[in-house]
Amino acid sequence: MQLNNIPMCSKVVVSELFSDAAVCGKMDSKVDQRSLSCSSPVYVHNPHLDVLKEDILYHLGLGTATHDLQAMFGDVKFVCVGGSAWRMKSFIEYIAAELGMEDPKSEYPNICDGTDRYAMYKVGPVLSVSHGMGIPSIAIMLHELIKLLHHARCTDVTIIRIGTSGGIGLEPGTVVVTKQSMDATFLPRFEQVILGKTVVYNTDLDQSLAEELLQCSKELSQFETVLGNTMCSLDFYEGQARLDGAFCSYTEKDKQDYLIKASEAGVCNIEMESSVFAAMCKLSGLRAAVVCVTLLDRLKGDQLTGSHEVLHKFQEYPQKLVGYYIKRQLKAKAGGS
């Protein structure tokens, strides 16, 4: 993508810049072209990577010269990402049991134990990775995760972010499957300043995957699940119209008016990672979804007052839904093979 000769302070819209033909023909000459007709690879859009003797995935503690990435990750078909390292270890333990792959003697070692930035766990075709809190943290992780999947020659990968959020007009414990990620002005976009120029990315997620997850929730019938837009904020406090931060320059009425406008725009919940997640997954050809449980109704308050036991129970809902989806997909694939 060439950004030269664009006036300073202008905005470049990045949506369908890379057609499948362009990507397959130009972006990775090393990929076996015969495989592209029957599988979907993970794309990177960076010609500079071709001249690197070694690609160091610094924040993951991995690299192309120090690790056989294809042997380690080539069979990955599902990637689940979430904020905390503890939650993602809990997820890999849960999915291992669901798939009958658990090992009583295994501690599920952290593959990224060479760094303290992120944690990564794997069982069978499922990879579980923590991404920290906020857009900068998940963006760094995604750059290196996408390159990892690319170097490992992974194909037909589905990636799902599981997490927590604040709901708008929803009962706590409701799971939201994101239709579109919106910014704080309720527009479906992610903006990033690159070389002093604002670049705008599309934040559409895979709608068929969202519908499949919604159907899985109906089959599970254990908790309420809705399909709606998610607002991605740059901040936990003022950016989400909270009244309980160290600073606040608006009134309760201002907050309520803003959240009502968000609801009218189809926003069901608020979190801090979905926009860049949607944008980067779309560019790399990854089938992606966001599944977050609401811990409170923001129209009724700002602080988490539920008991530890209740909040912990709510946090298990996204992993149960995604676990059910993965199990169903693997079962369908086994039945069709």
mmCIF file of C-alpha atoms in Angstrom:
data_model
loop_
_atom_site.group_PDB
_atom_site.id
_atom_site.type_symbol
_atom_site.label_atom_id
_atom_site.label_comp_id
_atom_site.label_asym_id
_atom_site.label_seq_id
_atom_site.Cartn_x
_atom_site.Cartn_y
_atom_site.Cartn_z
ATOM 1 C CA MET A 1 0.000 0.000 0.000
ATOM 2 C CA GLN A 2 1.588 3.246 -1.148
ATOM 3 C CA LEU A 3 0.892 6.278 1.032
ATOM 4 C CA ASN A 4 3.329 8.605 -0.723
ATOM 5 C CA ASN A 5 2.102 11.830 -2.389
ATOM 6 C CA ILE A 6 -0.911 12.008 -0.076
ATOM 7 C CA PRO A 7 -1.329 15.465 1.517
ATOM 8 C CA MET A 8 -0.583 15.649 5.226
ATOM 9 C CA CYS A 9 -3.664 15.349 7.480
ATOM 10 C CA SER A 10 -5.703 13.709 4.717
ATOM 11 C CA LYS A 11 -7.436 10.396 5.302
ATOM 12 C CA VAL A 12 -6.772 7.234 3.322
ATOM 13 C CA VAL A 13 -9.611 4.712 3.345
ATOM 14 C CA VAL A 14 -8.444 1.112 3.368
ATOM 15 C CA SER A 15 -11.279 -1.319 2.638
ATOM 16 C CA GLU A 16 -11.002 -3.639 -0.323
ATOM 17 C CA LEU A 17 -7.430 -2.737 -1.265
ATOM 18 C CA PHE A 18 -6.371 -6.314 -1.779
ATOM 19 C CA SER A 19 -8.439 -8.596 -3.980
ATOM 20 C CA ASP A 20 -7.854 -12.330 -3.674
ATOM 21 C CA ALA A 21 -6.176 -12.348 -7.062
ATOM 22 C CA ALA A 22 -3.825 -9.546 -6.114
ATOM 23 C CA VAL A 23 -2.970 -11.156 -2.821
ATOM 24 C CA CYS A 24 -2.440 -14.616 -4.239
ATOM 25 C CA GLY A 25 -0.402 -13.345 -7.140
ATOM 26 C CA LYS A 26 1.750 -10.725 -5.473
ATOM 27 C CA MET A 27 1.829 -10.903 -1.712
ATOM 28 C CA ASP A 28 3.528 -14.225 -1.159
ATOM 29 C CA SER A 29 5.382 -15.830 -3.999
ATOM 30 C CA LYS A 30 6.584 -18.564 -1.649
ATOM 31 C CA VAL A 31 3.111 -20.032 -1.105
ATOM 32 C CA ASP A 32 2.328 -23.048 -3.248
ATOM 33 C CA GLN A 33 -0.193 -21.611 -5.702
ATOM 34 C CA ARG A 34 -1.774 -25.023 -6.217
ATOM 35 C CA SER A 35 -3.113 -24.985 -2.664
ATOM 36 C CA LEU A 36 -4.899 -21.636 -2.940
ATOM 37 C CA SER A 37 -7.863 -22.958 -4.879
ATOM 38 C CA CYS A 38 -8.919 -25.275 -2.047
ATOM 39 C CA SER A 39 -7.782 -23.408 1.079
ATOM 40 C CA SER A 40 -7.476 -19.901 2.429
ATOM 41 C CA PRO A 41 -3.984 -18.861 3.577
ATOM 42 C CA VAL A 42 -3.135 -16.148 6.076
ATOM 43 C CA TYR A 43 -1.985 -13.052 4.213
ATOM 44 C CA VAL A 44 0.658 -10.524 5.120
ATOM 45 C CA HIS A 45 0.922 -7.308 3.108
ATOM 46 C CA ASN A 46 4.558 -6.354 3.615
ATOM 47 C CA PRO A 47 7.174 -6.869 0.869
ATOM 48 C CA HIS A 48 9.939 -5.994 3.334
ATOM 49 C CA LEU A 49 9.459 -9.344 5.075
ATOM 50 C CA ASP A 50 10.785 -11.124 1.969
ATOM 51 C CA VAL A 51 14.280 -9.709 2.479
ATOM 52 C CA LEU A 52 14.558 -10.619 6.160
ATOM 53 C CA LYS A 53 16.972 -13.467 6.902
ATOM 54 C CA GLU A 54 15.093 -14.025 10.146
ATOM 55 C CA ASP A 55 11.760 -12.727 11.371
ATOM 56 C CA ILE A 56 11.921 -12.236 15.132
ATOM 57 C CA LEU A 57 8.504 -12.239 16.775
ATOM 58 C CA TYR A 58 9.950 -10.351 19.706
ATOM 59 C CA HIS A 59 6.905 -9.938 21.945
ATOM 60 C CA LEU A 60 5.979 -13.611 21.559
ATOM 61 C CA GLY A 61 9.496 -14.870 22.211
ATOM 62 C CA LEU A 62 9.511 -16.769 18.902
ATOM 63 C CA GLY A 63 11.299 -16.498 15.566
ATOM 64 C CA THR A 64 11.746 -18.133 12.186
ATOM 65 C CA ALA A 65 15.397 -19.001 12.859
ATOM 66 C CA THR A 66 14.945 -20.261 16.402
ATOM 67 C CA HIS A 67 11.690 -22.197 16.041
ATOM 68 C CA ASP A 68 10.155 -24.518 13.462
ATOM 69 C CA LEU A 69 6.915 -22.567 13.255
ATOM 70 C CA GLN A 70 5.321 -24.840 10.674
ATOM 71 C CA ALA A 71 5.935 -27.909 12.820
ATOM 72 C CA MET A 72 4.687 -26.129 15.938
ATOM 73 C CA PHE A 73 1.643 -24.365 14.506
ATOM 74 C CA GLY A 74 0.931 -25.674 11.008
ATOM 75 C CA ASP A 75 -2.171 -27.583 12.127
ATOM 76 C CA VAL A 76 -3.869 -24.587 13.783
ATOM 77 C CA LYS A 77 -7.432 -24.005 12.565
ATOM 78 C CA PHE A 78 -8.897 -22.029 15.474
ATOM 79 C CA VAL A 79 -7.319 -19.143 17.366
ATOM 80 C CA CYS A 80 -8.969 -17.673 20.445
ATOM 81 C CA VAL A 81 -7.623 -14.453 21.923
ATOM 82 C CA GLY A 82 -8.538 -12.670 25.137
ATOM 83 C CA GLY A 83 -7.199 -10.058 27.502
ATOM 84 C CA SER A 84 -5.749 -11.954 30.439
ATOM 85 C CA ALA A 85 -3.197 -14.746 30.422
ATOM 86 C CA TRP A 86 -5.134 -16.537 33.159
ATOM 87 C CA ARG A 87 -8.341 -16.515 31.119
ATOM 88 C CA MET A 88 -6.620 -17.919 28.042
ATOM 89 C CA LYS A 89 -5.006 -20.720 30.010
ATOM 90 C CA SER A 90 -8.420 -21.467 31.475
ATOM 91 C CA PHE A 91 -9.833 -21.584 27.954
ATOM 92 C CA ILE A 92 -7.240 -24.060 26.677
ATOM 93 C CA GLU A 93 -7.931 -26.321 29.659
ATOM 94 C CA TYR A 94 -11.647 -26.082 28.950
ATOM 95 C CA ILE A 95 -11.386 -26.762 25.206
ATOM 96 C CA ALA A 96 -8.965 -29.652 25.789
ATOM 97 C CA ALA A 97 -11.586 -31.327 27.979
ATOM 98 C CA GLU A 98 -14.367 -30.569 25.487
ATOM 99 C CA LEU A 99 -12.386 -32.115 22.628
ATOM 100 C CA GLY A 100 -11.219 -35.102 24.675
ATOM 101 C CA MET A 101 -7.595 -34.022 24.332
ATOM 102 C CA GLU A 102 -6.889 -33.288 27.981
ATOM 103 C CA ASP A 103 -3.814 -34.784 29.568
ATOM 104 C CA PRO A 104 -4.081 -35.123 33.376
ATOM 105 C CA LYS A 105 -0.306 -34.872 33.608
ATOM 106 C CA SER A 106 -0.055 -31.792 31.388
ATOM 107 C CA GLU A 107 0.258 -28.261 32.730
ATOM 108 C CA TYR A 108 -0.295 -26.797 29.233
ATOM 109 C CA PRO A 109 2.989 -24.884 29.140
ATOM 110 C CA ASN A 110 3.099 -21.287 28.022
ATOM 111 C CA ILE A 111 4.664 -21.307 24.538
ATOM 112 C CA CYS A 112 5.667 -17.658 25.057
ATOM 113 C CA ASP A 113 7.513 -18.324 28.307
ATOM 114 C CA GLY A 114 10.519 -16.425 26.941
ATOM 115 C CA THR A 115 8.619 -13.156 27.387
ATOM 116 C CA ASP A 116 6.280 -11.660 29.962
ATOM 117 C CA ARG A 117 4.211 -9.677 27.436
ATOM 118 C CA TYR A 118 1.771 -12.340 26.259
ATOM 119 C CA ALA A 119 0.868 -15.946 26.963
ATOM 120 C CA MET A 120 0.119 -18.648 24.393
ATOM 121 C CA TYR A 121 -1.252 -22.175 24.783
ATOM 122 C CA LYS A 122 -2.067 -24.887 22.272
ATOM 123 C CA VAL A 123 -3.989 -28.131 22.184
ATOM 124 C CA GLY A 124 -4.646 -29.923 18.902
ATOM 125 C CA PRO A 125 -5.799 -27.405 16.256
ATOM 126 C CA VAL A 126 -6.674 -24.731 18.844
ATOM 127 C CA LEU A 127 -4.387 -21.860 19.805
ATOM 128 C CA SER A 128 -5.182 -19.639 22.799
ATOM 129 C CA VAL A 129 -3.375 -16.291 23.128
ATOM 130 C CA SER A 130 -3.638 -13.384 25.565
ATOM 131 C CA HIS A 131 -3.540 -9.856 24.164
ATOM 132 C CA GLY A 132 -3.512 -7.539 27.150
ATOM 133 C CA MET A 133 -5.766 -4.499 27.461
ATOM 134 C CA GLY A 134 -6.559 -1.923 24.793
ATOM 135 C CA ILE A 135 -5.887 -1.317 21.103
ATOM 136 C CA PRO A 136 -2.079 -0.858 21.260
ATOM 137 C CA SER A 137 -1.556 -4.112 23.147
ATOM 138 C CA ILE A 138 -3.767 -6.292 20.952
ATOM 139 C CA ALA A 139 -2.404 -4.667 17.776
ATOM 140 C CA ILE A 140 1.172 -5.597 18.650
ATOM 141 C CA MET A 141 0.133 -9.149 19.430
ATOM 142 C CA LEU A 142 -1.879 -9.455 16.196
ATOM 143 C CA HIS A 143 1.002 -8.277 14.003
ATOM 144 C CA GLU A 144 3.176 -11.067 15.354
ATOM 145 C CA LEU A 145 0.394 -13.659 15.535
ATOM 146 C CA ILE A 146 -0.577 -13.050 11.898
ATOM 147 C CA LYS A 147 3.057 -13.395 10.841
ATOM 148 C CA LEU A 148 3.340 -16.568 12.923
ATOM 149 C CA LEU A 149 0.316 -18.125 11.194
ATOM 150 C CA HIS A 150 1.687 -17.009 7.825
ATOM 151 C CA HIS A 151 5.145 -18.472 8.444
ATOM 152 C CA ALA A 152 3.538 -21.683 9.712
ATOM 153 C CA ARG A 153 1.598 -22.024 6.407
ATOM 154 C CA CYS A 154 -1.708 -22.217 8.266
ATOM 155 C CA THR A 155 -4.864 -22.289 6.161
ATOM 156 C CA ASP A 156 -8.597 -21.862 6.788
ATOM 157 C CA VAL A 157 -8.041 -20.257 10.185
ATOM 158 C CA THR A 158 -10.916 -18.879 12.259
ATOM 159 C CA ILE A 159 -10.036 -16.377 14.978
ATOM 160 C CA ILE A 160 -12.364 -15.295 17.785
ATOM 161 C CA ARG A 161 -11.843 -12.717 20.496
ATOM 162 C CA ILE A 162 -13.511 -13.695 23.758
ATOM 163 C CA GLY A 163 -13.806 -11.211 26.565
ATOM 164 C CA THR A 164 -15.845 -8.964 28.843
ATOM 165 C CA SER A 165 -17.630 -5.703 28.203
ATOM 166 C CA GLY A 166 -20.103 -3.200 29.511
ATOM 167 C CA GLY A 167 -23.615 -3.606 28.138
ATOM 168 C CA ILE A 168 -26.104 -0.921 27.122
ATOM 169 C CA GLY A 169 -29.657 -1.842 28.076
ATOM 170 C CA LEU A 170 -28.778 -5.510 28.499
ATOM 171 C CA GLU A 171 -28.977 -7.685 31.588
ATOM 172 C CA PRO A 172 -25.544 -8.543 33.043
ATOM 173 C CA GLY A 173 -24.458 -11.941 31.774
ATOM 174 C CA THR A 174 -25.786 -11.352 28.253
ATOM 175 C CA VAL A 175 -23.348 -12.431 25.542
ATOM 176 C CA VAL A 176 -22.908 -10.087 22.567
ATOM 177 C CA VAL A 177 -21.699 -11.421 19.216
ATOM 178 C CA THR A 178 -20.411 -8.372 17.372
ATOM 179 C CA LYS A 179 -21.925 -7.408 14.035
ATOM 180 C CA GLN A 180 -19.737 -4.336 13.480
ATOM 181 C CA SER A 181 -17.147 -2.620 15.606
ATOM 182 C CA MET A 182 -17.762 1.123 15.896
ATOM 183 C CA ASP A 183 -15.629 3.979 17.158
ATOM 184 C CA ALA A 184 -16.695 6.421 19.855
ATOM 185 C CA THR A 185 -18.616 8.477 17.279
ATOM 186 C CA PHE A 186 -20.582 5.356 16.247
ATOM 187 C CA LEU A 187 -18.903 4.934 12.859
ATOM 188 C CA PRO A 188 -17.707 1.475 11.714
ATOM 189 C CA ARG A 189 -14.055 2.315 11.303
ATOM 190 C CA PHE A 190 -10.606 2.084 12.833
ATOM 191 C CA GLU A 191 -8.255 5.026 12.351
ATOM 192 C CA GLN A 192 -4.485 4.883 12.628
ATOM 193 C CA VAL A 193 -1.880 7.558 11.971
ATOM 194 C CA ILE A 194 0.894 6.176 9.722
ATOM 195 C CA LEU A 195 3.763 8.449 8.689
ATOM 196 C CA GLY A 196 1.738 11.443 9.840
ATOM 197 C CA LYS A 197 -1.297 10.500 7.741
ATOM 198 C CA THR A 198 -4.609 9.172 9.059
ATOM 199 C CA VAL A 199 -5.502 5.815 7.540
ATOM 200 C CA VAL A 200 -9.071 4.527 7.923
ATOM 201 C CA TYR A 201 -9.749 0.781 8.037
ATOM 202 C CA ASN A 202 -12.971 -1.169 7.610
ATOM 203 C CA THR A 203 -14.166 -2.964 10.763
ATOM 204 C CA ASP A 204 -16.622 -5.468 9.290
ATOM 205 C CA LEU A 205 -16.534 -8.925 10.804
ATOM 206 C CA ASP A 206 -17.562 -12.219 9.202
ATOM 207 C CA GLN A 207 -21.356 -12.170 9.286
ATOM 208 C CA SER A 208 -21.813 -15.853 8.514
ATOM 209 C CA LEU A 209 -19.546 -16.730 11.456
ATOM 210 C CA ALA A 210 -21.538 -14.401 13.713
ATOM 211 C CA GLU A 211 -24.770 -16.094 12.668
ATOM 212 C CA GLU A 212 -23.251 -19.537 13.279
ATOM 213 C CA LEU A 213 -22.232 -18.486 16.783
ATOM 214 C CA LEU A 214 -25.708 -17.135 17.435
ATOM 215 C CA GLN A 215 -27.171 -20.468 16.342
ATOM 216 C CA CYS A 216 -24.752 -22.326 18.606
ATOM 217 C CA SER A 217 -25.945 -20.264 21.547
ATOM 218 C CA LYS A 218 -29.552 -21.203 20.785
ATOM 219 C CA GLU A 219 -28.547 -24.864 20.769
ATOM 220 C CA LEU A 220 -26.673 -24.471 24.052
ATOM 221 C CA SER A 221 -29.596 -22.593 25.608
ATOM 222 C CA GLN A 222 -27.603 -21.666 28.725
ATOM 223 C CA PHE A 223 -27.486 -17.860 28.517
ATOM 224 C CA GLU A 224 -28.927 -14.970 26.530
ATOM 225 C CA THR A 225 -27.006 -14.098 23.365
ATOM 226 C CA VAL A 226 -27.625 -11.176 20.999
ATOM 227 C CA LEU A 227 -26.135 -9.956 17.734
ATOM 228 C CA GLY A 228 -25.290 -6.251 17.761
ATOM 229 C CA ASN A 229 -22.718 -3.533 17.244
ATOM 230 C CA THR A 230 -19.834 -3.061 19.650
ATOM 231 C CA MET A 231 -18.276 0.307 20.471
ATOM 232 C CA CYS A 232 -14.507 0.174 20.792
ATOM 233 C CA SER A 233 -13.114 2.816 23.127
ATOM 234 C CA LEU A 234 -9.565 4.062 23.612
ATOM 235 C CA ASP A 235 -10.114 4.281 27.362
ATOM 236 C CA PHE A 236 -11.912 2.548 30.232
ATOM 237 C CA TYR A 237 -13.141 5.694 31.970
ATOM 238 C CA GLU A 238 -13.981 8.948 30.152
ATOM 239 C CA GLY A 239 -13.849 7.264 26.743
ATOM 240 C CA GLN A 240 -16.715 5.051 27.906
ATOM 241 C CA ALA A 241 -18.650 7.894 29.592
ATOM 242 C CA ARG A 242 -17.901 6.671 33.103
ATOM 243 C CA LEU A 243 -18.401 8.971 36.078
ATOM 244 C CA ASP A 244 -15.946 7.238 38.426
ATOM 245 C CA GLY A 245 -12.528 8.006 36.949
ATOM 246 C CA ALA A 246 -9.897 10.353 38.355
ATOM 247 C CA PHE A 247 -11.190 13.041 35.982
ATOM 248 C CA CYS A 248 -14.677 13.748 34.654
ATOM 249 C CA SER A 249 -15.880 16.902 32.881
ATOM 250 C CA TYR A 250 -19.513 15.947 32.184
ATOM 251 C CA THR A 251 -22.739 15.289 34.057
ATOM 252 C CA GLU A 252 -24.851 12.198 34.642
ATOM 253 C CA LYS A 253 -27.299 13.539 32.049
ATOM 254 C CA ASP A 254 -24.480 13.954 29.507
ATOM 255 C CA LYS A 255 -23.496 10.349 30.108
ATOM 256 C CA GLN A 256 -27.039 9.049 29.733
ATOM 257 C CA ASP A 257 -27.626 11.066 26.548
ATOM 258 C CA TYR A 258 -24.419 9.684 25.020
ATOM 259 C CA LEU A 259 -25.190 6.064 25.884
ATOM 260 C CA ILE A 260 -28.726 6.418 24.521
ATOM 261 C CA LYS A 261 -27.272 7.722 21.241
ATOM 262 C CA ALA A 262 -24.976 4.713 21.193
ATOM 263 C CA SER A 263 -27.933 2.399 21.685
ATOM 264 C CA GLU A 264 -29.831 4.128 18.882
ATOM 265 C CA ALA A 265 -26.818 3.418 16.633
ATOM 266 C CA GLY A 266 -27.206 -0.283 17.379
ATOM 267 C CA VAL A 267 -24.433 -0.452 19.974
ATOM 268 C CA CYS A 268 -25.071 -3.238 22.487
ATOM 269 C CA ASN A 269 -21.798 -3.183 24.380
ATOM 270 C CA ILE A 270 -18.501 -1.341 24.896
ATOM 271 C CA GLU A 271 -14.958 -2.719 25.050
ATOM 272 C CA MET A 272 -11.457 -1.661 23.976
ATOM 273 C CA GLU A 273 -10.071 -4.010 21.304
ATOM 274 C CA SER A 274 -12.636 -4.941 18.657
ATOM 275 C CA SER A 275 -11.932 -2.241 16.049
ATOM 276 C CA VAL A 276 -8.279 -2.999 15.393
ATOM 277 C CA PHE A 277 -9.009 -6.724 15.762
ATOM 278 C CA ALA A 278 -11.655 -6.544 13.021
ATOM 279 C CA ALA A 279 -9.491 -4.374 10.764
ATOM 280 C CA MET A 280 -6.351 -6.519 10.974
ATOM 281 C CA CYS A 281 -8.202 -9.814 10.623
ATOM 282 C CA LYS A 282 -10.008 -8.539 7.524
ATOM 283 C CA LEU A 283 -6.736 -7.459 5.899
ATOM 284 C CA SER A 284 -5.080 -10.811 6.620
ATOM 285 C CA GLY A 285 -7.975 -12.908 5.337
ATOM 286 C CA LEU A 286 -8.845 -14.372 8.718
ATOM 287 C CA ARG A 287 -12.456 -15.329 9.400
ATOM 288 C CA ALA A 288 -13.084 -13.398 12.595
ATOM 289 C CA ALA A 289 -15.655 -12.818 15.338
ATOM 290 C CA VAL A 290 -15.892 -11.034 18.671
ATOM 291 C CA VAL A 291 -17.804 -12.669 21.535
ATOM 292 C CA CYS A 292 -18.018 -10.706 24.785
ATOM 293 C CA VAL A 293 -20.164 -11.087 27.873
ATOM 294 C CA THR A 294 -21.605 -7.990 29.535
ATOM 295 C CA LEU A 295 -20.711 -7.621 33.203
ATOM 296 C CA LEU A 296 -23.067 -4.708 33.912
ATOM 297 C CA ASP A 297 -25.640 -2.420 32.291
ATOM 298 C CA ARG A 298 -23.895 0.933 31.819
ATOM 299 C CA LEU A 299 -27.225 2.772 31.854
ATOM 300 C CA LYS A 300 -27.551 1.736 35.504
ATOM 301 C CA GLY A 301 -24.008 2.261 36.758
ATOM 302 C CA ASP A 302 -20.273 2.296 36.164
ATOM 303 C CA GLN A 303 -18.703 0.024 38.758
ATOM 304 C CA LEU A 304 -18.697 -3.754 38.950
ATOM 305 C CA THR A 305 -20.698 -4.568 42.064
ATOM 306 C CA GLY A 306 -21.445 -8.235 41.352
ATOM 307 C CA SER A 307 -19.868 -10.929 43.509
ATOM 308 C CA HIS A 308 -16.652 -12.609 42.432
ATOM 309 C CA GLU A 309 -18.534 -15.863 41.911
ATOM 310 C CA VAL A 310 -21.148 -14.274 39.644
ATOM 311 C CA LEU A 311 -18.589 -12.338 37.576
ATOM 312 C CA HIS A 312 -16.482 -15.485 37.181
ATOM 313 C CA LYS A 313 -19.546 -17.392 36.003
ATOM 314 C CA PHE A 314 -20.314 -14.687 33.431
ATOM 315 C CA GLN A 315 -16.738 -14.806 32.109
ATOM 316 C CA GLU A 316 -17.167 -18.498 31.355
ATOM 317 C CA TYR A 317 -20.042 -17.867 28.925
ATOM 318 C CA PRO A 318 -17.950 -16.782 25.907
ATOM 319 C CA GLN A 319 -15.594 -19.740 26.260
ATOM 320 C CA LYS A 320 -18.553 -22.133 26.515
ATOM 321 C CA LEU A 321 -20.075 -20.712 23.342
ATOM 322 C CA VAL A 322 -16.833 -20.718 21.387
ATOM 323 C CA GLY A 323 -15.929 -24.165 22.710
ATOM 324 C CA TYR A 324 -19.282 -25.495 21.514
ATOM 325 C CA TYR A 325 -18.716 -23.911 18.100
ATOM 326 C CA ILE A 326 -15.230 -25.403 17.713
ATOM 327 C CA LYS A 327 -16.407 -28.836 18.806
ATOM 328 C CA ARG A 328 -19.283 -28.720 16.340
ATOM 329 C CA GLN A 329 -17.018 -27.603 13.485
ATOM 330 C CA LEU A 330 -14.488 -30.377 14.120
ATOM 331 C CA LYS A 331 -17.265 -32.941 14.363
ATOM 332 C CA ALA A 332 -18.755 -31.773 11.067
ATOM 333 C CA LYS A 333 -15.341 -31.902 9.399
ATOM 334 C CA ALA A 334 -14.684 -35.409 10.702
ATOM 335 C CA GLY A 335 -18.083 -36.534 9.463
ATOM 336 C CA GLY A 336 -17.478 -35.108 6.023
ATOM 337 C CA SER A 337 -13.995 -36.494 5.561
#
